[in-house]
Amino acid sequence: MPELQMRSIPQPDQFSGCLIGQCLGDALGFPVEGSPPDICASYVEQLRTPTVRQALPTRRSDASGQYTDDSQLARELMVSYAELGRLDPSDYARRIRSIFAENRIVGRGLATDAAARRLMAGVPWEQAGTPPPQAGNGTAMRAAPVGLLFGDDPEHMIQVAHDQGRITHKDLRCSAGSVAIAGAVALAARPGKIDVPHFVRQLSEWMRGFDDHFAEHVLQLTNWLKLPREEAAPTISRCASVDFLDDWRWISPFVIPSVLWSLYSFLRTPEDYWETICTAIVPGGDVDTTAAMAGAISGAHVGLERLPGELAQRVNDQGQWGYEELVELSNRCYLMRSREPRRQV
C-alpha cells in the first residue's frame, strides 16, 4: 500500500506571525477607520515614511498600538483553544460574553454586540446569533486562527469556522466569509510561493454550500488582481447586497467586499507584509478590519521575523496583551496543536 501523505501544521513563526500580523494591521488601520479614500491615501503615504515606521499612529485618546475587537476576539479564540485543546463554541461564547459584559471590547460591531447581549441574558450560544440579513464581517475578522489550528483538515476547519461564527451571526454569508479567511490563512501558511489561481479556486470550493454567489466573487480575484488599486477598490466595494443597508461608503463592514478586499491586498503582494497593509487601508472604509484580516493572512505566510519588528512590539490592548503575551499565546497553541496526531490527506 502506498504511504499516505501527511500534511504538517504551520511553524511556530507562522503561528505568531499570523496573530501579531493581525494585531499590527488592526492597530495601523484603527486611526483612520471609517475615513474616505483621500484621507486614507494621505495616511498611507505617511506610513511609508521612516519616522512612522518607528512609532505607531494613534486614534483619539487610545494608546499607541491599540488593536480593536477584530483582534481581541481572534485572540480570545486562541486562548480558548490553548486552555481546552480544542475549540468549544460554548467556551468561546462565554469569552465573547465576558469581554462585552466587562466593557473591554474596543469598537464593538452592532450585530456582535446584539448577540453578546443575548448571551448575557442567558440565551444558549446556538440561538444567540443575529439573524439574516445582518451580514457584517464580525465573524470573518476573528477566523484567522481557525486556519492555523485546523488547516491540515479542511473539512474540520470549515466546520469550526462556521461554528465560531454562528455564535454571533446566523447569515450564511458570514460563514462563507469566515471560511474564506480561515482557508486563506491555511493556504498561505503552506510552504512555497502563492499560486493565485489555485489559491482562489480552493477558497471558492471551500465556501460553496454556504454562499455560492460569494464563492463566485472570489474566483473573480484573478481578474481584479490585474487592475490597479484605484480601479479594483470601487469594483470590489460594489460587491454588496441590496439587503445590507448601511451608511458606509468605500469598503463597508459588509462581509463580501471587506473579505474580498483583504484577499486582494494579500494576493497583490504576498511576500510583502507592509505593502499588503498599505493596500488594505488605502481605499477607505472599514480599514482596521481589512488590515487585520489581510495582516493575519500575510503574517501566516511570511512569519513573525519578516514583520516590522519595532512596530510589532508596540501592539497592545489597553496596556495589556502586548507583543510578548501574544507571542507566548501563539507558542502555546502551536505546542498544543503539534502534540496532536498529524492528519492524513
PDB file of N, CA, C and O in Angstrom, residues 101-169:
ATOM      1  N   ALA A 101     -19.459  42.135  28.389  1.00  0.00           N
ATOM      2  CA  ALA A 101     -20.070  42.464  29.680  1.00  0.00           C
ATOM      3  C   ALA A 101     -19.156  43.323  30.539  1.00  0.00           C
ATOM      4  O   ALA A 101     -19.616  44.206  31.272  1.00  0.00           O
ATOM      5  N   GLU A 102     -17.847  43.085  30.433  1.00  0.00           N
ATOM      6  CA  GLU A 102     -16.867  43.839  31.218  1.00  0.00           C
ATOM      7  C   GLU A 102     -16.420  45.117  30.518  1.00  0.00           C
ATOM      8  O   GLU A 102     -15.532  45.816  31.008  1.00  0.00           O
ATOM      9  N   ASN A 103     -17.042  45.398  29.370  1.00  0.00           N
ATOM     10  CA  ASN A 103     -16.771  46.625  28.611  1.00  0.00           C
ATOM     11  C   ASN A 103     -15.299  46.745  28.221  1.00  0.00           C
ATOM     12  O   ASN A 103     -14.744  47.843  28.177  1.00  0.00           O
ATOM     13  N   ARG A 104     -14.690  45.615  27.905  1.00  0.00           N
ATOM     14  CA  ARG A 104     -13.297  45.616  27.465  1.00  0.00           C
ATOM     15  C   ARG A 104     -13.181  45.665  25.950  1.00  0.00           C
ATOM     16  O   ARG A 104     -12.084  45.808  25.417  1.00  0.00           O
ATOM     17  N   ILE A 105     -14.297  45.538  25.255  1.00  0.00           N
ATOM     18  CA  ILE A 105     -14.267  45.485  23.800  1.00  0.00           C
ATOM     19  C   ILE A 105     -13.989  46.876  23.233  1.00  0.00           C
ATOM     20  O   ILE A 105     -14.448  47.879  23.773  1.00  0.00           O
ATOM     21  N   VAL A 106     -13.238  46.921  22.155  1.00  0.00           N
ATOM     22  CA  VAL A 106     -12.868  48.184  21.511  1.00  0.00           C
ATOM     23  C   VAL A 106     -13.480  48.208  20.118  1.00  0.00           C
ATOM     24  O   VAL A 106     -13.118  47.401  19.265  1.00  0.00           O
ATOM     25  N   GLY A 107     -14.430  49.127  19.893  1.00  0.00           N
ATOM     26  CA  GLY A 107     -15.040  49.265  18.575  1.00  0.00           C
ATOM     27  C   GLY A 107     -16.033  48.171  18.261  1.00  0.00           C
ATOM     28  O   GLY A 107     -15.971  47.545  17.204  1.00  0.00           O
ATOM     29  N   ARG A 108     -16.980  47.950  19.150  1.00  0.00           N
ATOM     30  CA  ARG A 108     -17.918  46.842  19.008  1.00  0.00           C
ATOM     31  C   ARG A 108     -18.792  46.971  17.762  1.00  0.00           C
ATOM     32  O   ARG A 108     -19.299  48.035  17.430  1.00  0.00           O
ATOM     33  N   GLY A 109     -18.971  45.853  17.053  1.00  0.00           N
ATOM     34  CA  GLY A 109     -19.879  45.796  15.921  1.00  0.00           C
ATOM     35  C   GLY A 109     -21.305  45.601  16.402  1.00  0.00           C
ATOM     36  O   GLY A 109     -21.551  44.962  17.437  1.00  0.00           O
ATOM     37  N   LEU A 110     -22.268  46.124  15.661  1.00  0.00           N
ATOM     38  CA  LEU A 110     -23.657  46.112  16.103  1.00  0.00           C
ATOM     39  C   LEU A 110     -24.216  44.697  16.231  1.00  0.00           C
ATOM     40  O   LEU A 110     -24.871  44.366  17.233  1.00  0.00           O
ATOM     41  N   ALA A 111     -23.998  43.856  15.218  1.00  0.00           N
ATOM     42  CA  ALA A 111     -24.556  42.505  15.261  1.00  0.00           C
ATOM     43  C   ALA A 111     -23.902  41.667  16.349  1.00  0.00           C
ATOM     44  O   ALA A 111     -24.576  40.910  17.063  1.00  0.00           O
ATOM     45  N   THR A 112     -22.596  41.803  16.510  1.00  0.00           N
ATOM     46  CA  THR A 112     -21.896  41.059  17.557  1.00  0.00           C
ATOM     47  C   THR A 112     -22.317  41.551  18.931  1.00  0.00           C
ATOM     48  O   THR A 112     -22.517  40.751  19.863  1.00  0.00           O
ATOM     49  N   ASP A 113     -22.496  42.857  19.078  1.00  0.00           N
ATOM     50  CA  ASP A 113     -22.947  43.415  20.342  1.00  0.00           C
ATOM     51  C   ASP A 113     -24.335  42.889  20.694  1.00  0.00           C
ATOM     52  O   ASP A 113     -24.598  42.521  21.846  1.00  0.00           O
ATOM     53  N   ALA A 114     -25.231  42.829  19.709  1.00  0.00           N
ATOM     54  CA  ALA A 114     -26.579  42.328  19.964  1.00  0.00           C
ATOM     55  C   ALA A 114     -26.542  40.864  20.389  1.00  0.00           C
ATOM     56  O   ALA A 114     -27.264  40.445  21.309  1.00  0.00           O
ATOM     57  N   ALA A 115     -25.698  40.076  19.728  1.00  0.00           N
ATOM     58  CA  ALA A 115     -25.571  38.668  20.106  1.00  0.00           C
ATOM     59  C   ALA A 115     -24.983  38.523  21.500  1.00  0.00           C
ATOM     60  O   ALA A 115     -25.422  37.668  22.290  1.00  0.00           O
ATOM     61  N   ALA A 116     -23.991  39.354  21.826  1.00  0.00           N
ATOM     62  CA  ALA A 116     -23.382  39.300  23.158  1.00  0.00           C
ATOM     63  C   ALA A 116     -24.409  39.632  24.237  1.00  0.00           C
ATOM     64  O   ALA A 116     -24.406  39.024  25.325  1.00  0.00           O
ATOM     65  N   ARG A 117     -25.290  40.568  23.950  1.00  0.00           N
ATOM     66  CA  ARG A 117     -26.338  40.901  24.914  1.00  0.00           C
ATOM     67  C   ARG A 117     -27.289  39.717  25.119  1.00  0.00           C
ATOM     68  O   ARG A 117     -27.761  39.471  26.242  1.00  0.00           O
ATOM     69  N   ARG A 118     -27.575  38.993  24.053  1.00  0.00           N
ATOM     70  CA  ARG A 118     -28.414  37.807  24.215  1.00  0.00           C
ATOM     71  C   ARG A 118     -27.684  36.743  25.037  1.00  0.00           C
ATOM     72  O   ARG A 118     -28.300  36.062  25.873  1.00  0.00           O
ATOM     73  N   LEU A 119     -26.379  36.594  24.799  1.00  0.00           N
ATOM     74  CA  LEU A 119     -25.610  35.659  25.621  1.00  0.00           C
ATOM     75  C   LEU A 119     -25.639  36.066  27.094  1.00  0.00           C
ATOM     76  O   LEU A 119     -25.785  35.222  27.985  1.00  0.00           O
ATOM     77  N   MET A 120     -25.508  37.367  27.349  1.00  0.00           N
ATOM     78  CA  MET A 120     -25.558  37.860  28.734  1.00  0.00           C
ATOM     79  C   MET A 120     -26.907  37.592  29.374  1.00  0.00           C
ATOM     80  O   MET A 120     -27.013  37.410  30.591  1.00  0.00           O
ATOM     81  N   ALA A 121     -27.959  37.553  28.562  1.00  0.00           N
ATOM     82  CA  ALA A 121     -29.312  37.311  29.073  1.00  0.00           C
ATOM     83  C   ALA A 121     -29.594  35.830  29.264  1.00  0.00           C
ATOM     84  O   ALA A 121     -30.705  35.461  29.686  1.00  0.00           O
ATOM     85  N   GLY A 122     -28.622  34.986  28.947  1.00  0.00           N
ATOM     86  CA  GLY A 122     -28.790  33.560  29.162  1.00  0.00           C
ATOM     87  C   GLY A 122     -29.230  32.762  27.953  1.00  0.00           C
ATOM     88  O   GLY A 122     -29.518  31.570  28.067  1.00  0.00           O
ATOM     89  N   VAL A 123     -29.293  33.397  26.792  1.00  0.00           N
ATOM     90  CA  VAL A 123     -29.664  32.678  25.569  1.00  0.00           C
ATOM     91  C   VAL A 123     -28.538  31.708  25.205  1.00  0.00           C
ATOM     92  O   VAL A 123     -27.361  32.092  25.213  1.00  0.00           O
ATOM     93  N   PRO A 124     -28.835  30.440  24.890  1.00  0.00           N
ATOM     94  CA  PRO A 124     -27.786  29.494  24.505  1.00  0.00           C
ATOM     95  C   PRO A 124     -27.037  29.978  23.266  1.00  0.00           C
ATOM     96  O   PRO A 124     -27.616  30.641  22.399  1.00  0.00           O
ATOM     97  N   TRP A 125     -25.762  29.613  23.171  1.00  0.00           N
ATOM     98  CA  TRP A 125     -24.942  30.123  22.075  1.00  0.00           C
ATOM     99  C   TRP A 125     -25.499  29.737  20.711  1.00  0.00           C
ATOM    100  O   TRP A 125     -25.380  30.501  19.760  1.00  0.00           O
ATOM    101  N   GLU A 126     -26.145  28.562  20.624  1.00  0.00           N
ATOM    102  CA  GLU A 126     -26.685  28.120  19.342  1.00  0.00           C
ATOM    103  C   GLU A 126     -27.823  29.011  18.859  1.00  0.00           C
ATOM    104  O   GLU A 126     -28.155  29.012  17.667  1.00  0.00           O
ATOM    105  N   GLN A 127     -28.432  29.772  19.768  1.00  0.00           N
ATOM    106  CA  GLN A 127     -29.588  30.604  19.436  1.00  0.00           C
ATOM    107  C   GLN A 127     -29.288  32.101  19.500  1.00  0.00           C
ATOM    108  O   GLN A 127     -30.155  32.912  19.179  1.00  0.00           O
ATOM    109  N   ALA A 128     -28.096  32.474  19.916  1.00  0.00           N
ATOM    110  CA  ALA A 128     -27.799  33.884  20.200  1.00  0.00           C
ATOM    111  C   ALA A 128     -27.454  34.697  18.965  1.00  0.00           C
ATOM    112  O   ALA A 128     -27.537  35.932  18.981  1.00  0.00           O
ATOM    113  N   GLY A 129     -27.074  34.058  17.885  1.00  0.00           N
ATOM    114  CA  GLY A 129     -26.600  34.777  16.707  1.00  0.00           C
ATOM    115  C   GLY A 129     -27.628  35.720  16.117  1.00  0.00           C
ATOM    116  O   GLY A 129     -28.829  35.435  16.097  1.00  0.00           O
ATOM    117  N   THR A 130     -27.153  36.847  15.616  1.00  0.00           N
ATOM    118  CA  THR A 130     -28.023  37.819  14.955  1.00  0.00           C
ATOM    119  C   THR A 130     -28.485  37.239  13.617  1.00  0.00           C
ATOM    120  O   THR A 130     -27.665  36.767  12.826  1.00  0.00           O
ATOM    121  N   PRO A 131     -29.790  37.264  13.339  1.00  0.00           N
ATOM    122  CA  PRO A 131     -30.309  36.604  12.137  1.00  0.00           C
ATOM    123  C   PRO A 131     -30.060  37.414  10.869  1.00  0.00           C
ATOM    124  O   PRO A 131     -29.742  38.603  10.920  1.00  0.00           O
ATOM    125  N   PRO A 132     -30.210  36.762   9.693  1.00  0.00           N
ATOM    126  CA  PRO A 132     -30.154  37.484   8.426  1.00  0.00           C
ATOM    127  C   PRO A 132     -31.232  38.565   8.401  1.00  0.00           C
ATOM    128  O   PRO A 132     -32.255  38.439   9.094  1.00  0.00           O
ATOM    129  N   PRO A 133     -31.034  39.643   7.646  1.00  0.00           N
ATOM    130  CA  PRO A 133     -29.964  39.825   6.647  1.00  0.00           C
ATOM    131  C   PRO A 133     -28.713  40.495   7.187  1.00  0.00           C
ATOM    132  O   PRO A 133     -27.902  40.976   6.391  1.00  0.00           O
ATOM    133  N   GLN A 134     -28.528  40.563   8.517  1.00  0.00           N
ATOM    134  CA  GLN A 134     -27.306  41.149   9.060  1.00  0.00           C
ATOM    135  C   GLN A 134     -26.118  40.279   8.662  1.00  0.00           C
ATOM    136  O   GLN A 134     -26.017  39.129   9.082  1.00  0.00           O
ATOM    137  N   ALA A 135     -25.238  40.814   7.841  1.00  0.00           N
ATOM    138  CA  ALA A 135     -24.129  40.026   7.300  1.00  0.00           C
ATOM    139  C   ALA A 135     -22.853  40.847   7.302  1.00  0.00           C
ATOM    140  O   ALA A 135     -22.208  41.040   6.267  1.00  0.00           O
ATOM    141  N   GLY A 136     -22.472  41.332   8.468  1.00  0.00           N
ATOM    142  CA  GLY A 136     -21.225  42.061   8.601  1.00  0.00           C
ATOM    143  C   GLY A 136     -20.035  41.124   8.673  1.00  0.00           C
ATOM    144  O   GLY A 136     -20.160  39.895   8.634  1.00  0.00           O
ATOM    145  N   ASN A 137     -18.854  41.716   8.829  1.00  0.00           N
ATOM    146  CA  ASN A 137     -17.613  40.931   8.816  1.00  0.00           C
ATOM    147  C   ASN A 137     -17.165  40.501  10.215  1.00  0.00           C
ATOM    148  O   ASN A 137     -16.024  40.111  10.410  1.00  0.00           O
ATOM    149  N   GLY A 138     -18.089  40.539  11.190  1.00  0.00           N
ATOM    150  CA  GLY A 138     -17.724  40.254  12.572  1.00  0.00           C
ATOM    151  C   GLY A 138     -17.263  38.837  12.840  1.00  0.00           C
ATOM    152  O   GLY A 138     -16.599  38.586  13.850  1.00  0.00           O
ATOM    153  N   THR A 139     -17.606  37.879  11.990  1.00  0.00           N
ATOM    154  CA  THR A 139     -17.115  36.511  12.177  1.00  0.00           C
ATOM    155  C   THR A 139     -15.842  36.263  11.377  1.00  0.00           C
ATOM    156  O   THR A 139     -14.941  35.567  11.835  1.00  0.00           O
ATOM    157  N   ALA A 140     -15.766  36.841  10.181  1.00  0.00           N
ATOM    158  CA  ALA A 140     -14.564  36.663   9.358  1.00  0.00           C
ATOM    159  C   ALA A 140     -13.349  37.297  10.008  1.00  0.00           C
ATOM    160  O   ALA A 140     -12.231  36.763   9.924  1.00  0.00           O
ATOM    161  N   MET A 141     -13.539  38.433  10.684  1.00  0.00           N
ATOM    162  CA  MET A 141     -12.410  39.176  11.240  1.00  0.00           C
ATOM    163  C   MET A 141     -11.681  38.397  12.323  1.00  0.00           C
ATOM    164  O   MET A 141     -10.523  38.682  12.626  1.00  0.00           O
ATOM    165  N   ARG A 142     -12.349  37.407  12.919  1.00  0.00           N
ATOM    166  CA  ARG A 142     -11.734  36.645  14.019  1.00  0.00           C
ATOM    167  C   ARG A 142     -11.420  35.206  13.623  1.00  0.00           C
ATOM    168  O   ARG A 142     -11.028  34.396  14.471  1.00  0.00           O
ATOM    169  N   ALA A 143     -11.571  34.862  12.338  1.00  0.00           N
ATOM    170  CA  ALA A 143     -11.472  33.468  11.891  1.00  0.00           C
ATOM    171  C   ALA A 143     -10.065  33.025  11.534  1.00  0.00           C
ATOM    172  O   ALA A 143      -9.838  31.830  11.328  1.00  0.00           O
ATOM    173  N   ALA A 144      -9.102  33.936  11.449  1.00  0.00           N
ATOM    174  CA  ALA A 144      -7.757  33.549  11.007  1.00  0.00           C
ATOM    175  C   ALA A 144      -7.150  32.408  11.828  1.00  0.00           C
ATOM    176  O   ALA A 144      -6.567  31.481  11.246  1.00  0.00           O
ATOM    177  N   PRO A 145      -7.256  32.416  13.173  1.00  0.00           N
ATOM    178  CA  PRO A 145      -6.649  31.314  13.928  1.00  0.00           C
ATOM    179  C   PRO A 145      -7.201  29.943  13.569  1.00  0.00           C
ATOM    180  O   PRO A 145      -6.510  28.932  13.748  1.00  0.00           O
ATOM    181  N   VAL A 146      -8.428  29.890  13.071  1.00  0.00           N
ATOM    182  CA  VAL A 146      -9.020  28.605  12.692  1.00  0.00           C
ATOM    183  C   VAL A 146      -8.192  27.948  11.583  1.00  0.00           C
ATOM    184  O   VAL A 146      -7.983  26.739  11.581  1.00  0.00           O
ATOM    185  N   GLY A 147      -7.709  28.757  10.640  1.00  0.00           N
ATOM    186  CA  GLY A 147      -6.869  28.225   9.575  1.00  0.00           C
ATOM    187  C   GLY A 147      -5.529  27.729  10.072  1.00  0.00           C
ATOM    188  O   GLY A 147      -4.983  26.741   9.564  1.00  0.00           O
ATOM    189  N   LEU A 148      -4.971  28.409  11.058  1.00  0.00           N
ATOM    190  CA  LEU A 148      -3.716  27.958  11.660  1.00  0.00           C
ATOM    191  C   LEU A 148      -3.888  26.610  12.352  1.00  0.00           C
ATOM    192  O   LEU A 148      -3.076  25.696  12.194  1.00  0.00           O
ATOM    193  N   LEU A 149      -4.945  26.517  13.135  1.00  0.00           N
ATOM    194  CA  LEU A 149      -5.130  25.377  14.017  1.00  0.00           C
ATOM    195  C   LEU A 149      -5.648  24.139  13.303  1.00  0.00           C
ATOM    196  O   LEU A 149      -5.322  23.012  13.697  1.00  0.00           O
ATOM    197  N   PHE A 150      -6.455  24.327  12.271  1.00  0.00           N
ATOM    198  CA  PHE A 150      -7.152  23.194  11.668  1.00  0.00           C
ATOM    199  C   PHE A 150      -6.991  23.115  10.153  1.00  0.00           C
ATOM    200  O   PHE A 150      -7.700  22.352   9.503  1.00  0.00           O
ATOM    201  N   GLY A 151      -6.066  23.883   9.604  1.00  0.00           N
ATOM    202  CA  GLY A 151      -5.908  23.912   8.150  1.00  0.00           C
ATOM    203  C   GLY A 151      -5.429  22.612   7.554  1.00  0.00           C
ATOM    204  O   GLY A 151      -5.557  22.405   6.337  1.00  0.00           O
ATOM    205  N   ASP A 152      -4.884  21.711   8.362  1.00  0.00           N
ATOM    206  CA  ASP A 152      -4.455  20.412   7.842  1.00  0.00           C
ATOM    207  C   ASP A 152      -5.624  19.452   7.651  1.00  0.00           C
ATOM    208  O   ASP A 152      -5.457  18.365   7.110  1.00  0.00           O
ATOM    209  N   ASP A 153      -6.813  19.864   8.105  1.00  0.00           N
ATOM    210  CA  ASP A 153      -8.026  19.060   7.947  1.00  0.00           C
ATOM    211  C   ASP A 153      -9.127  19.995   7.456  1.00  0.00           C
ATOM    212  O   ASP A 153      -9.903  20.531   8.252  1.00  0.00           O
ATOM    213  N   PRO A 154      -9.194  20.252   6.149  1.00  0.00           N
ATOM    214  CA  PRO A 154     -10.122  21.265   5.635  1.00  0.00           C
ATOM    215  C   PRO A 154     -11.571  21.062   6.049  1.00  0.00           C
ATOM    216  O   PRO A 154     -12.272  22.035   6.341  1.00  0.00           O
ATOM    217  N   GLU A 155     -12.037  19.829   6.098  1.00  0.00           N
ATOM    218  CA  GLU A 155     -13.423  19.598   6.486  1.00  0.00           C
ATOM    219  C   GLU A 155     -13.684  20.078   7.908  1.00  0.00           C
ATOM    220  O   GLU A 155     -14.690  20.739   8.195  1.00  0.00           O
ATOM    221  N   HIS A 156     -12.757  19.769   8.807  1.00  0.00           N
ATOM    222  CA  HIS A 156     -12.895  20.208  10.193  1.00  0.00           C
ATOM    223  C   HIS A 156     -12.737  21.719  10.290  1.00  0.00           C
ATOM    224  O   HIS A 156     -13.473  22.383  11.038  1.00  0.00           O
ATOM    225  N   MET A 157     -11.783  22.273   9.546  1.00  0.00           N
ATOM    226  CA  MET A 157     -11.589  23.729   9.542  1.00  0.00           C
ATOM    227  C   MET A 157     -12.867  24.451   9.129  1.00  0.00           C
ATOM    228  O   MET A 157     -13.264  25.451   9.760  1.00  0.00           O
ATOM    229  N   ILE A 158     -13.511  23.973   8.091  1.00  0.00           N
ATOM    230  CA  ILE A 158     -14.740  24.604   7.614  1.00  0.00           C
ATOM    231  C   ILE A 158     -15.824  24.553   8.683  1.00  0.00           C
ATOM    232  O   ILE A 158     -16.526  25.535   8.926  1.00  0.00           O
ATOM    233  N   GLN A 159     -15.955  23.418   9.348  1.00  0.00           N
ATOM    234  CA  GLN A 159     -16.975  23.294  10.389  1.00  0.00           C
ATOM    235  C   GLN A 159     -16.688  24.223  11.565  1.00  0.00           C
ATOM    236  O   GLN A 159     -17.593  24.877  12.098  1.00  0.00           O
ATOM    237  N   VAL A 160     -15.423  24.302  11.980  1.00  0.00           N
ATOM    238  CA  VAL A 160     -15.070  25.175  13.107  1.00  0.00           C
ATOM    239  C   VAL A 160     -15.279  26.639  12.731  1.00  0.00           C
ATOM    240  O   VAL A 160     -15.786  27.431  13.534  1.00  0.00           O
ATOM    241  N   ALA A 161     -14.890  27.020  11.502  1.00  0.00           N
ATOM    242  CA  ALA A 161     -15.100  28.403  11.064  1.00  0.00           C
ATOM    243  C   ALA A 161     -16.587  28.757  11.104  1.00  0.00           C
ATOM    244  O   ALA A 161     -16.963  29.867  11.514  1.00  0.00           O
ATOM    245  N   HIS A 162     -17.424  27.845  10.683  1.00  0.00           N
ATOM    246  CA  HIS A 162     -18.872  28.063  10.719  1.00  0.00           C
ATOM    247  C   HIS A 162     -19.381  28.147  12.154  1.00  0.00           C
ATOM    248  O   HIS A 162     -20.143  29.061  12.505  1.00  0.00           O
ATOM    249  N   ASP A 163     -18.942  27.213  13.011  1.00  0.00           N
ATOM    250  CA  ASP A 163     -19.443  27.173  14.389  1.00  0.00           C
ATOM    251  C   ASP A 163     -19.048  28.406  15.188  1.00  0.00           C
ATOM    252  O   ASP A 163     -19.863  28.971  15.918  1.00  0.00           O
ATOM    253  N   GLN A 164     -17.788  28.843  15.065  1.00  0.00           N
ATOM    254  CA  GLN A 164     -17.385  30.027  15.828  1.00  0.00           C
ATOM    255  C   GLN A 164     -18.150  31.256  15.358  1.00  0.00           C
ATOM    256  O   GLN A 164     -18.413  32.175  16.128  1.00  0.00           O
ATOM    257  N   GLY A 165     -18.532  31.273  14.077  1.00  0.00           N
ATOM    258  CA  GLY A 165     -19.237  32.423  13.538  1.00  0.00           C
ATOM    259  C   GLY A 165     -20.694  32.481  13.934  1.00  0.00           C
ATOM    260  O   GLY A 165     -21.230  33.558  14.220  1.00  0.00           O
ATOM    261  N   ARG A 166     -21.361  31.320  13.975  1.00  0.00           N
ATOM    262  CA  ARG A 166     -22.799  31.355  14.235  1.00  0.00           C
ATOM    263  C   ARG A 166     -23.142  31.687  15.681  1.00  0.00           C
ATOM    264  O   ARG A 166     -24.308  31.889  15.998  1.00  0.00           O
ATOM    265  N   ILE A 167     -22.136  31.793  16.536  1.00  0.00           N
ATOM    266  CA  ILE A 167     -22.384  32.313  17.888  1.00  0.00           C
ATOM    267  C   ILE A 167     -22.974  33.712  17.810  1.00  0.00           C
ATOM    268  O   ILE A 167     -23.849  34.072  18.603  1.00  0.00           O
ATOM    269  N   THR A 168     -22.511  34.501  16.847  1.00  0.00           N
ATOM    270  CA  THR A 168     -22.947  35.904  16.766  1.00  0.00           C
ATOM    271  C   THR A 168     -23.691  36.246  15.481  1.00  0.00           C
ATOM    272  O   THR A 168     -24.403  37.240  15.437  1.00  0.00           O
ATOM    273  N   HIS A 169     -23.522  35.461  14.399  1.00  0.00           N
ATOM    274  CA  HIS A 169     -24.129  35.776  13.107  1.00  0.00           C
ATOM    275  C   HIS A 169     -24.698  34.493  12.498  1.00  0.00           C
ATOM    276  O   HIS A 169     -23.960  33.525  12.291  1.00  0.00           O
TER     277      HIS A 169
END
